[in-house]
Short mmCIF file of C-alpha atoms in Angstrom, two decimals:
data_model
loop_
_atom_site.label_atom_id
_atom_site.label_comp_id
_atom_site.label_asym_id
_atom_site.label_seq_id
_atom_site.Cartn_x
_atom_site.Cartn_y
_atom_site.Cartn_z
CA MET Q 1 9.86 181.18 74.34
CA ASP Q 2 6.13 181.09 73.50
CA HIS Q 3 6.16 178.62 70.62
CA PRO Q 4 7.19 174.98 70.15
CA GLU Q 5 10.24 174.06 68.14
CA LEU Q 6 8.83 170.62 67.36
CA ILE Q 7 5.22 169.59 66.74
CA ILE Q 8 4.44 165.88 66.99
CA LEU Q 9 1.20 164.80 65.33
CA ALA Q 10 0.15 161.32 66.47
CA ASP Q 11 -2.99 159.33 65.73
CA ASP Q 12 -3.72 158.45 69.36
CA VAL Q 13 -2.96 159.87 72.80
CA THR Q 14 -0.48 157.25 73.95
CA GLY Q 15 1.39 157.73 70.67
CA ALA Q 16 1.71 161.42 71.45
CA ALA Q 17 2.73 160.51 75.00
CA ASP Q 18 5.48 158.03 74.19
CA SER Q 19 7.01 160.50 71.74
CA ALA Q 20 6.85 163.35 74.25
CA ALA Q 21 8.46 161.09 76.85
CA ARG Q 22 11.42 160.44 74.56
CA CYS Q 23 11.80 164.18 73.97
CA VAL Q 24 11.93 164.94 77.70
CA ARG Q 25 14.45 162.15 78.17
CA ALA Q 26 16.60 163.94 75.57
CA GLY Q 27 16.47 167.17 77.59
CA LEU Q 28 13.60 169.08 75.97
CA THR Q 29 10.40 170.25 77.64
CA ALA Q 30 7.12 168.89 76.31
CA ILE Q 31 3.38 169.09 76.72
CA ILE Q 32 0.67 166.77 75.45
CA GLU Q 33 -2.50 168.45 74.20
CA ILE Q 34 -5.67 166.57 75.14
CA SER Q 35 -8.14 169.40 74.48
CA THR Q 36 -11.11 168.41 72.33
CA SER Q 37 -10.73 171.64 70.34
CA VAL Q 38 -8.03 170.07 68.20
CA MET Q 39 -10.28 167.14 67.36
CA GLU Q 40 -13.32 169.34 66.82
CA ALA Q 41 -11.34 171.04 64.07
CA GLY Q 42 -11.56 167.82 62.07
CA ALA Q 43 -14.81 166.38 63.39
CA THR Q 44 -17.78 165.13 61.46
CA PRO Q 45 -21.30 164.73 62.92
CA SER Q 46 -21.08 160.94 62.75
CA HIS Q 47 -17.79 160.69 64.61
CA GLN Q 48 -17.23 163.68 66.91
CA PRO Q 49 -20.23 165.98 67.13
CA SER Q 50 -19.49 169.44 68.45
CA THR Q 51 -20.62 173.01 68.10
CA ALA Q 52 -17.36 174.45 69.38
CA THR Q 53 -15.11 176.60 67.22
CA PRO Q 54 -11.33 176.23 67.44
CA ASN Q 55 -9.79 179.26 69.09
CA HIS Q 56 -6.91 180.44 66.89
CA SER Q 57 -6.13 183.30 69.26
CA GLU Q 58 -4.80 181.00 71.96
CA PRO Q 59 -0.98 180.94 72.10
CA MET Q 60 0.88 177.80 71.14
CA SER Q 61 2.91 175.77 73.60
CA ALA Q 62 5.61 177.44 75.69
CA ALA Q 63 7.39 174.07 75.81
CA ASN Q 64 10.03 172.97 73.32
CA VAL Q 65 7.73 170.21 72.09
CA LEU Q 66 3.98 170.13 71.49
CA ALA Q 67 2.60 166.60 71.10
CA LEU Q 68 -1.00 166.02 70.19
CA SER Q 69 -3.31 163.35 68.86
CA THR Q 70 -5.70 163.53 65.94
CA ASP Q 71 -7.51 160.54 67.51
CA SER Q 72 -7.82 159.10 64.01
CA ARG Q 73 -6.22 155.64 64.11
CA PHE Q 74 -9.48 153.78 63.66
CA LEU Q 75 -11.39 156.30 61.55
CA PRO Q 76 -12.12 155.54 57.89
CA PRO Q 77 -9.11 156.73 55.83
CA ALA Q 78 -10.87 159.69 54.22
CA LEU Q 79 -12.08 160.99 57.57
CA ALA Q 80 -8.64 160.48 59.12
CA ALA Q 81 -7.13 162.56 56.31
CA GLU Q 82 -9.75 165.29 56.81
CA ARG Q 83 -9.00 165.46 60.51
CA VAL Q 84 -5.24 165.65 59.98
CA THR Q 85 -5.73 168.41 57.41
CA ALA Q 86 -8.01 170.44 59.66
CA ILE Q 87 -5.82 170.15 62.74
CA ALA Q 88 -2.61 170.91 60.84
CA ARG Q 89 -4.21 173.98 59.30
CA GLN Q 90 -5.34 175.13 62.73
CA LEU Q 91 -1.81 174.84 64.10
CA LEU Q 92 -0.26 176.50 61.05
CA GLN Q 93 -2.70 179.39 61.41
CA LYS Q 94 -1.57 179.85 65.02
CA GLN Q 95 2.04 179.86 63.85
CA ARG Q 96 1.28 182.55 61.28
CA GLN Q 97 -0.48 184.70 63.86
CA GLN Q 98 2.49 184.45 66.22
CA HIS Q 99 4.81 185.40 63.37
CA ILE Q 100 2.74 188.51 62.69
CA ALA Q 101 2.90 189.31 66.41
CA GLY Q 102 6.68 189.02 66.39
CA GLY Q 103 7.09 185.34 67.23
CA VAL Q 104 9.51 182.95 65.56
CA PRO Q 105 7.69 181.00 62.83
CA HIS Q 106 10.12 178.13 62.20
CA CYS Q 107 8.98 174.81 63.65
CA ARG Q 108 9.82 171.20 62.84
CA TRP Q 109 6.98 168.75 62.30
CA TYR Q 110 7.05 165.04 63.05
CA LYS Q 111 4.36 162.58 61.96
CA LYS Q 112 4.11 159.91 64.63
CA ILE Q 113 2.89 156.50 63.47
CA ASP Q 114 2.26 153.33 65.42
CA SER Q 115 5.37 151.19 65.86
CA THR Q 116 3.27 148.13 64.95
CA LEU Q 117 2.04 149.88 61.78
CA ARG Q 118 -1.64 150.18 62.66
CA GLY Q 119 -3.72 153.11 61.48
CA ASN Q 120 -4.17 155.27 58.39
CA MET Q 121 -0.49 155.96 57.81
CA GLY Q 122 -0.64 156.59 54.05
CA ALA Q 123 -3.81 158.67 54.07
CA GLU Q 124 -2.56 160.87 56.90
CA LEU Q 125 0.87 161.40 55.34
CA ALA Q 126 -0.72 162.33 52.02
CA ALA Q 127 -2.86 164.90 53.83
CA LEU Q 128 -0.06 166.38 55.94
CA LEU Q 129 2.83 166.52 53.48
CA PRO Q 130 1.63 169.37 51.23
CA LEU Q 131 0.74 171.49 54.26
CA VAL Q 132 4.09 171.34 56.08
CA THR Q 133 6.52 171.22 53.15
CA PRO Q 134 8.32 174.57 52.73
CA ALA Q 135 7.37 176.62 49.69
CA GLY Q 136 9.42 175.71 46.64
CA GLN Q 137 10.29 172.21 47.89
CA VAL Q 138 8.95 168.88 46.65
CA PRO Q 139 6.92 167.09 49.37
CA CYS Q 140 8.85 164.16 50.79
CA ALA Q 141 8.66 162.06 53.97
CA ILE Q 142 11.39 159.89 55.50
CA ILE Q 143 9.71 157.05 57.39
CA ALA Q 144 11.46 154.95 60.04
CA PRO Q 145 9.08 153.19 62.48
CA ALA Q 146 11.74 151.28 64.43
CA PHE Q 147 11.57 151.64 68.23
CA PRO Q 148 14.63 149.79 69.55
CA ALA Q 149 13.80 150.45 73.22
CA GLN Q 150 10.61 148.43 72.69
CA GLN Q 151 12.40 145.76 70.60
CA ARG Q 152 10.72 146.81 67.36
CA SER Q 153 12.63 147.16 64.11
CA LEU Q 154 12.20 147.30 60.34
CA VAL Q 155 14.24 144.98 58.11
CA ASP Q 156 13.68 144.69 54.34
CA GLY Q 157 10.63 146.86 54.92
CA TYR Q 158 9.10 144.26 57.26
CA LEU Q 159 8.11 144.97 60.86
CA CYS Q 160 10.02 142.78 63.30
CA TYR Q 161 8.95 142.22 66.91
CA ALA Q 162 8.35 139.24 69.14
CA GLN Q 163 4.55 139.14 69.02
CA LEU Q 164 4.41 139.13 65.19
CA PRO Q 165 5.24 136.23 62.84
CA PRO Q 166 8.23 137.08 60.61
CA ARG Q 167 7.70 138.91 57.32
CA THR Q 168 3.97 139.42 57.74
CA ARG Q 169 3.64 143.22 57.89
CA HIS Q 170 5.40 145.08 55.04
CA LEU Q 171 5.40 148.86 55.42
CA PRO Q 172 5.98 149.80 51.75
CA THR Q 173 3.05 147.60 50.73
CA LEU Q 174 0.78 149.07 53.42
CA LEU Q 175 1.62 152.63 52.34
CA ALA Q 176 1.03 151.83 48.67
CA GLU Q 177 -2.37 150.38 49.56
CA GLN Q 178 -3.34 153.40 51.65
CA CYS Q 179 -2.39 156.27 49.33
CA SER Q 180 -1.30 157.10 45.78
CA LEU Q 181 2.10 158.56 46.71
CA SER Q 182 5.20 156.87 45.31
CA VAL Q 183 7.14 154.71 47.78
CA THR Q 184 10.78 153.65 47.80
CA THR Q 185 12.91 151.80 50.34
CA ILE Q 186 16.42 152.04 51.75
CA GLY Q 187 17.80 148.85 53.27
CA LEU Q 188 19.75 148.25 56.44
CA ALA Q 189 23.02 147.67 54.59
CA THR Q 190 22.85 151.17 53.11
CA VAL Q 191 21.99 152.72 56.48
CA ARG Q 192 25.13 151.11 57.94
CA ALA Q 193 27.41 151.74 54.94
CA GLY Q 194 28.36 155.21 56.13
CA PRO Q 195 27.19 158.78 55.50
CA PRO Q 196 28.15 159.00 51.79
CA ALA Q 197 26.11 155.91 50.87
CA LEU Q 198 23.08 156.88 52.93
CA ASN Q 199 23.15 160.49 51.75
CA ALA Q 200 23.38 159.28 48.14
CA ALA Q 201 20.43 156.92 48.62
CA LEU Q 202 18.25 159.68 50.07
CA HIS Q 203 19.25 162.05 47.27
CA ALA Q 204 18.52 159.39 44.63
CA ALA Q 205 15.11 158.70 46.12
CA GLN Q 206 14.16 162.35 45.85
CA GLN Q 207 15.58 162.62 42.32
CA ASN Q 208 13.38 159.66 41.37
CA ALA Q 209 10.35 161.61 42.66
CA SER Q 210 9.69 159.29 45.59
CA SER Q 211 7.36 160.97 48.06
CA LEU Q 212 7.63 158.33 50.79
CA ILE Q 213 11.09 156.96 51.65
CA VAL Q 214 10.88 153.92 53.95
CA VAL Q 215 14.14 153.22 55.80
CA ASP Q 216 15.20 150.09 57.68
CA ALA Q 217 16.60 150.38 61.21
CA GLU Q 218 17.27 148.06 64.13
CA SER Q 219 19.16 150.25 66.60
CA ASP Q 220 19.32 153.80 67.90
CA GLU Q 221 22.61 154.10 66.03
CA ASP Q 222 20.80 153.30 62.78
CA LEU Q 223 18.21 155.96 63.53
CA THR Q 224 20.90 158.49 64.45
CA ASN Q 225 22.70 157.85 61.16
CA LEU Q 226 19.43 158.40 59.31
CA CYS Q 227 18.58 161.58 61.22
CA ILE Q 228 21.99 163.10 60.43
CA ALA Q 229 21.76 162.10 56.76
CA ALA Q 230 18.25 163.52 56.46
CA GLU Q 231 19.36 166.86 57.87
CA GLU Q 232 22.33 167.00 55.49
CA THR Q 233 20.55 165.79 52.34
CA LEU Q 234 16.81 166.48 52.65
CA PRO Q 235 16.42 169.05 55.45
CA HIS Q 236 12.93 169.98 54.25
CA ALA Q 237 11.65 166.37 54.46
CA LEU Q 238 8.93 165.47 56.95
CA LEU Q 239 10.31 162.94 59.42
CA CYS Q 240 7.87 160.17 60.29
CA GLY Q 241 8.07 157.15 62.54
CA SER Q 242 7.64 155.87 66.06
CA ALA Q 243 8.83 157.30 69.36
CA GLY Q 244 12.22 155.79 68.58
CA PHE Q 245 12.98 158.07 65.62
CA VAL Q 246 11.62 161.21 67.29
CA GLY Q 247 13.75 160.46 70.35
CA VAL Q 248 16.86 160.63 68.18
CA LEU Q 249 15.64 163.84 66.54
CA ALA Q 250 14.96 165.35 69.98
CA GLN Q 251 18.46 164.46 71.15
CA GLN Q 252 19.94 166.28 68.18
CA LEU Q 253 17.74 169.32 68.81
CA ALA Q 254 18.71 169.31 72.49
CA ASN Q 255 22.40 169.01 71.68
CA ALA Q 256 22.23 171.81 69.14
CA LYS Q 257 20.31 174.18 71.40
CA ALA Q 258 21.85 173.11 74.73
CA HIS Q 259 18.36 172.79 76.20
CA THR Q 260 17.76 171.63 79.72
CA SER Q 261 14.51 170.12 80.90
CA ARG Q 262 12.55 172.51 83.08
CA ALA Q 263 9.08 172.16 84.50
CA PRO Q 264 6.69 175.13 84.63
CA ASP Q 265 6.38 177.25 87.74
CA GLY Q 266 4.94 175.33 90.65
CA VAL Q 267 5.73 171.87 89.24
CA THR Q 268 8.68 169.84 90.50
CA ILE Q 269 10.23 167.26 88.21
CA PRO Q 270 10.09 164.07 90.30
CA LYS Q 271 12.27 161.01 90.39
CA ASN Q 272 10.70 157.60 89.81
CA SER Q 273 10.37 157.17 93.57
CA ASP Q 274 8.24 160.32 93.77
CA LYS Q 275 5.17 158.62 92.29
CA ARG Q 276 2.48 159.13 94.90
CA HIS Q 277 0.19 156.41 96.21
CA PRO Q 278 -2.48 155.15 96.32
CA MET Q 279 -2.66 154.84 92.57
CA LEU Q 280 -5.63 154.18 90.29
CA VAL Q 281 -4.73 152.11 87.24
CA VAL Q 282 -7.18 151.93 84.32
CA VAL Q 283 -6.45 149.32 81.65
CA GLY Q 284 -8.68 149.46 78.58
CA SER Q 285 -6.31 147.76 76.17
CA GLY Q 286 -7.22 144.36 74.84
CA SER Q 287 -3.66 143.52 73.82
CA ALA Q 288 -2.15 140.22 74.92
CA MET Q 289 0.76 142.03 76.57
CA ALA Q 290 -1.54 144.28 78.62
CA HIS Q 291 -3.28 141.20 80.03
CA GLN Q 292 0.00 139.41 80.73
CA GLN Q 293 0.96 142.48 82.73
CA LEU Q 294 -2.36 142.34 84.60
CA ASP Q 295 -1.69 138.69 85.49
CA VAL Q 296 1.59 139.71 87.14
CA VAL Q 297 -0.04 142.56 89.09
CA ARG Q 298 -2.89 140.31 90.17
CA GLN Q 299 -0.43 138.25 92.20
CA GLN Q 300 0.40 141.24 94.45
CA ARG Q 301 -1.43 141.22 97.80
CA SER Q 302 -1.32 145.01 98.12
CA VAL Q 303 -3.29 145.74 94.94
CA VAL Q 304 -7.04 145.51 94.30
CA VAL Q 305 -7.70 144.26 90.76
CA ALA Q 306 -11.27 144.45 89.47
CA ALA Q 307 -12.75 143.72 86.04
CA VAL Q 308 -15.42 146.07 84.66
CA ASP Q 309 -17.90 144.15 82.53
CA PRO Q 310 -19.28 146.43 79.77
CA ALA Q 311 -22.46 144.32 79.69
CA ASP Q 312 -23.14 144.78 83.42
CA PRO Q 313 -24.24 148.31 84.44
CA THR Q 314 -23.97 147.51 88.16
CA PRO Q 315 -21.34 149.83 89.72
CA LEU Q 316 -18.41 148.19 91.47
CA ASP Q 317 -18.57 148.36 95.27
CA MET Q 318 -15.12 149.83 95.83
CA THR Q 319 -15.93 150.58 99.49
CA GLU Q 320 -16.16 146.86 100.17
CA LEU Q 321 -13.13 146.00 98.01
CA CYS Q 322 -10.96 148.55 99.79
CA ALA Q 323 -12.36 148.01 103.29
CA SER Q 324 -9.85 148.48 106.11
CA ASP Q 325 -10.43 144.99 107.51
CA ASN Q 326 -9.03 143.59 104.24
CA TRP Q 327 -5.93 145.79 104.16
CA GLY Q 328 -5.34 147.21 107.61
CA GLU Q 329 -6.51 150.36 109.34
CA GLY Q 330 -5.50 153.52 107.49
CA ILE Q 331 -4.10 151.65 104.48
CA GLN Q 332 -5.59 152.40 101.09
CA PRO Q 333 -4.44 149.95 98.42
CA ASP Q 334 -3.68 150.72 94.80
CA VAL Q 335 -6.67 149.87 92.58
CA VAL Q 336 -6.56 148.42 89.07
CA LEU Q 337 -9.67 148.53 86.88
CA HIS Q 338 -9.65 146.69 83.58
CA LEU Q 339 -11.84 145.33 80.84
CA PRO Q 340 -12.21 141.55 80.59
CA LYS Q 341 -9.66 139.83 78.40
CA PRO Q 342 -11.10 139.50 74.88
CA SER Q 343 -11.36 136.04 73.36
CA ALA Q 344 -8.71 135.06 70.84
CA ASP Q 345 -11.02 135.68 67.86
CA VAL Q 346 -11.97 139.22 68.98
CA LEU Q 347 -9.87 142.26 68.06
CA LEU Q 348 -10.68 144.91 70.65
CA GLU Q 349 -10.21 147.98 68.44
CA GLY Q 350 -12.32 150.65 66.78
CA ALA Q 351 -15.98 151.32 67.60
CA VAL Q 352 -16.51 148.31 69.88
CA ALA Q 353 -13.42 149.16 71.90
CA ARG Q 354 -14.57 152.76 72.27
CA GLN Q 355 -17.95 151.64 73.58
CA TYR Q 356 -16.31 149.35 76.14
CA VAL Q 357 -13.75 151.96 77.18
CA ALA Q 358 -16.49 154.56 77.71
CA THR Q 359 -18.05 152.19 80.26
CA LEU Q 360 -14.66 151.66 81.89
CA ALA Q 361 -14.05 155.42 82.08
CA THR Q 362 -17.42 155.93 83.79
CA ALA Q 363 -16.51 153.28 86.37
CA ALA Q 364 -13.13 154.93 86.89
CA LEU Q 365 -14.78 158.29 87.57
CA ARG Q 366 -16.85 156.70 90.35
CA VAL Q 367 -13.71 155.24 91.89
CA LEU Q 368 -11.93 158.59 91.61
CA ALA Q 369 -14.71 160.26 93.57
CA THR Q 370 -14.37 157.70 96.38
CA MET Q 371 -10.66 157.00 96.37
CA ARG Q 372 -9.19 160.42 95.42
CA PRO Q 373 -5.80 159.01 94.34
CA PRO Q 374 -2.96 161.43 93.62
CA THR Q 375 -1.72 159.32 90.69
CA ILE Q 376 -3.57 157.72 87.76
CA LEU Q 377 -1.98 155.22 85.37
CA LEU Q 378 -3.77 154.91 82.03
CA VAL Q 379 -3.10 151.97 79.71
CA GLY Q 380 -4.32 152.31 76.11
CA GLY Q 381 -4.95 155.34 73.92
CA ASP Q 382 -8.75 155.13 73.93
CA THR Q 383 -8.69 154.69 77.70
CA ALA Q 384 -6.59 157.80 78.14
CA VAL Q 385 -8.61 160.09 75.89
CA HIS Q 386 -11.97 159.02 77.34
CA LEU Q 387 -11.03 159.40 81.00
CA LEU Q 388 -8.97 162.59 80.63
CA GLN Q 389 -11.76 164.30 78.72
CA LYS Q 390 -14.34 163.20 81.30
CA MET Q 391 -12.08 164.65 84.01
CA GLY Q 392 -11.71 167.92 82.10
CA ILE Q 393 -7.93 167.62 81.71
CA GLU Q 394 -6.90 169.40 78.51
CA THR Q 395 -3.10 169.53 78.77
CA LEU Q 396 -0.44 167.31 80.31
CA GLN Q 397 3.01 168.60 81.25
CA VAL Q 398 5.55 165.81 80.79
CA LEU Q 399 7.70 165.60 83.91
CA CYS Q 400 9.95 162.64 83.15
CA GLU Q 401 10.14 159.32 81.35
CA LEU Q 402 9.68 156.42 83.77
CA LEU Q 403 10.29 153.65 81.23
CA PRO Q 404 10.93 153.89 77.47
CA GLY Q 405 7.96 155.71 75.98
CA MET Q 406 6.05 155.89 79.28
CA PRO Q 407 5.88 159.39 80.77
CA LEU Q 408 4.94 160.67 84.19
CA THR Q 409 2.93 163.84 83.58
CA SER Q 410 0.99 166.45 85.52
CA GLY Q 411 -2.54 167.50 84.61
CA THR Q 412 -5.17 169.73 86.20
CA THR Q 413 -8.93 169.23 85.96
CA THR Q 414 -11.44 171.98 85.25
CA ALA Q 415 -12.14 171.93 89.00
CA GLY Q 416 -8.51 172.79 89.70
CA VAL Q 417 -7.45 169.37 91.02
CA ARG Q 418 -3.95 168.33 89.97
CA TYR Q 419 -3.07 164.70 89.31
CA GLN Q 420 0.03 162.81 88.37
CA ILE Q 421 -0.84 160.94 85.17
CA ILE Q 422 1.19 158.04 83.79
CA LEU Q 423 0.49 156.98 80.20
CA LYS Q 424 1.33 153.64 78.60
CA ALA Q 425 0.43 152.09 75.25
CA GLY Q 426 -1.27 148.76 75.80
CA ASN Q 427 1.26 146.57 74.01
CA HIS Q 428 4.40 148.34 75.27
CA GLY Q 429 6.75 146.70 77.71
CA ASP Q 430 7.22 143.17 79.04
CA PRO Q 431 5.12 141.18 81.54
CA GLU Q 432 6.71 143.03 84.51
CA THR Q 433 6.19 146.57 83.15
CA LEU Q 434 2.85 147.40 84.76
CA LEU Q 435 4.09 146.21 88.14
CA THR Q 436 7.25 148.30 87.71
CA LEU Q 437 5.17 151.41 87.03
CA LEU Q 438 3.02 150.67 90.08
CA THR Q 439 5.93 150.34 92.50
#
């Protein structure tokens, strides 16, 4: 097989990663595309300057699943839509070329959105829908952002999770504000009323010319019911949601095709215990959960935890921090680099976050040169894209899912050095999660 059966288009790297992790857990193979060529396809001089030209002659993924990021979550809506359009067209052109060369053209698309409903969801859906809808069909997306494994659900159209006050983030309202497409909703009672009721609701939504169908869900069973109903009633619809919904879709694809997860030649799929140490952890997220997790790790005697101040250009002296008289002869501790915790009135997102994370990535490169760890754990989408690009890693092969939505991957630099890379969204998990990934 030299083409993917499922393309996941996310708006940041950890979003692509958590979706790919769920697919591998279901029994599919997956890669995450980090290459700047996909972003250059939709770049503008003010946001991503480049003189490179996308190479349409390169083959598409040999894995079952290709997950990639448009890196557009914090772009202005119009620019986010332009980038999605350009990247989708690039991928569709590759599909057409493979079809001409004798490849199989059919491929499912999945629009990954943030499970906490950040980003340009409406603008990006409006850009993608007309491109991936089969000829002769009316564009339609079924949207279910629930991620039960991370305790995130949608009820009455409202996002529900512990860190958010009840009934404060309403997905249908957000979509209506972000684009001109018509929006309708299907409630939890209908999802749980059985296939005839759910199928009828989906059919009615399409008959009423609704382009965006927002569906409540609290559990994987709810998402499974929706996935089955969508396939029976609106098989041409673009499925959209978090890693929770795509995990259910991947399980159905794996069951139908009897896939088994297989790593490429030369790569062994490890168990959790096969994570190699010492490990470098780079935390660029400003989320409250990420810093709660850092507080737990900071209590461990066998881990060096160091803050990187973006305002202070002085390089960290990692030689002194990791000196043998602190840890014992021949022992190299795990190292955690992080940005300072933002004050309560500061939202560490967008341009400011990117500036800070660029400084953090530069510090991490210096530590890499000294420490040479076999495993790197990256927390936060901006953190991941900055450091991986600086390292020259363009593609990650997903080896396994360590925790829900958190993959262990393998990536090789332009210099030919292979690393284990773990990816985690900043606000995923509980206070113990970072420590669990470290041990």
